[in-house]
Amino acid sequence: LEQRFPSWEAASLDQMLDRVAAEWPDRPLLIGEEQSFSYAEMAAWSRRLAAGLGRQGLKRGEHVALVLANSPE
Protein backbone atom coordinates (compact mmCIF):
# COMPACT_ATOMS: atom_id res chain seq x y z
CA LEU A 1 0.00 0.00 0.00
CA GLU A 2 2.81 2.43 0.73
CA GLN A 3 3.92 2.31 -2.92
CA ARG A 4 0.40 3.11 -4.16
CA PHE A 5 -0.35 5.68 -1.44
CA PRO A 6 2.95 7.40 -0.54
CA SER A 7 1.33 10.20 1.48
CA TRP A 8 -0.82 7.77 3.49
CA GLU A 9 0.07 9.20 6.90
CA ALA A 10 -1.00 12.71 5.85
CA ALA A 11 -4.51 11.60 4.85
CA SER A 12 -7.68 11.69 6.94
CA LEU A 13 -9.78 8.56 7.38
CA ASP A 14 -12.29 9.63 4.72
CA GLN A 15 -9.46 10.39 2.28
CA MET A 16 -7.89 6.98 2.90
CA LEU A 17 -11.23 5.22 2.37
CA ASP A 18 -11.84 7.15 -0.86
CA ARG A 19 -8.36 6.27 -2.16
CA VAL A 20 -8.79 2.57 -1.47
CA ALA A 21 -12.35 2.60 -2.85
CA ALA A 22 -11.07 4.17 -6.07
CA GLU A 23 -8.38 1.47 -6.36
CA TRP A 24 -10.53 -1.54 -5.40
CA PRO A 25 -14.21 -0.48 -5.49
CA ASP A 26 -15.69 -3.97 -5.60
CA ARG A 27 -13.44 -5.69 -3.07
CA PRO A 28 -15.17 -6.59 0.19
CA LEU A 29 -14.37 -4.42 3.19
CA LEU A 30 -16.82 -5.93 5.69
CA ILE A 31 -18.07 -9.49 5.46
CA GLY A 32 -20.88 -10.76 7.65
CA GLU A 33 -22.90 -13.94 7.78
CA GLU A 34 -25.73 -12.55 5.66
CA GLN A 35 -24.33 -9.40 4.12
CA SER A 36 -21.09 -7.83 2.91
CA PHE A 37 -20.06 -4.32 1.91
CA SER A 38 -17.49 -3.28 -0.68
CA TYR A 39 -15.02 -0.44 -0.32
CA ALA A 40 -17.16 1.67 -2.69
CA GLU A 41 -20.32 0.97 -0.68
CA MET A 42 -18.61 1.92 2.59
CA ALA A 43 -17.16 5.09 1.06
CA ALA A 44 -20.65 6.09 -0.12
CA TRP A 45 -22.10 5.27 3.34
CA SER A 46 -19.38 7.37 4.96
CA ARG A 47 -20.17 10.36 2.73
CA ARG A 48 -23.91 10.03 3.48
CA LEU A 49 -23.18 9.85 7.21
CA ALA A 50 -20.93 12.92 7.03
CA ALA A 51 -23.57 14.85 5.08
CA GLY A 52 -26.23 13.92 7.63
CA LEU A 53 -24.02 15.01 10.51
CA GLY A 54 -23.36 18.28 8.70
CA ARG A 55 -27.09 18.88 8.37
CA GLN A 56 -27.31 18.41 12.14
CA GLY A 57 -24.82 21.25 12.61
CA LEU A 58 -21.52 19.41 13.05
CA LYS A 59 -18.55 21.07 11.41
CA ARG A 60 -15.43 19.57 9.85
CA GLY A 61 -12.88 18.76 12.54
CA GLU A 62 -15.38 18.19 15.34
CA HIS A 63 -15.21 14.81 17.06
CA VAL A 64 -17.98 12.23 16.74
CA ALA A 65 -18.30 8.88 18.49
CA LEU A 66 -20.12 6.00 16.83
CA VAL A 67 -21.46 3.09 18.83
CA LEU A 68 -22.17 0.24 16.45
CA ALA A 69 -22.71 -3.49 16.69
CA ASN A 70 -19.74 -5.72 15.90
CA SER A 71 -21.39 -6.92 12.69
CA PRO A 72 -22.24 -5.45 9.28
CA GLU A 73 -25.85 -6.62 9.62
Phi, psi and omega in degrees: 000325182298328179290324180279331184231073186296334181258033185308314185293341181269001184263149174279169181301317179293325177293319178296316180297317178297321179296313181292321178296326177291325181283317185225066187299326186264356178289142180289137176257316177236133179233121178246184180292322184246347189209150173222160181228134178278170176300318180296319179296319180290325177295318178295317178299318180298317179294320178295318178298314180298319179296318178296319178295323177297321177294336178276357176106357178288144181247156179306133179098344177284150183273143179224137175253136176245132176246109185232155174294156180275055183194144177286347180282000000 
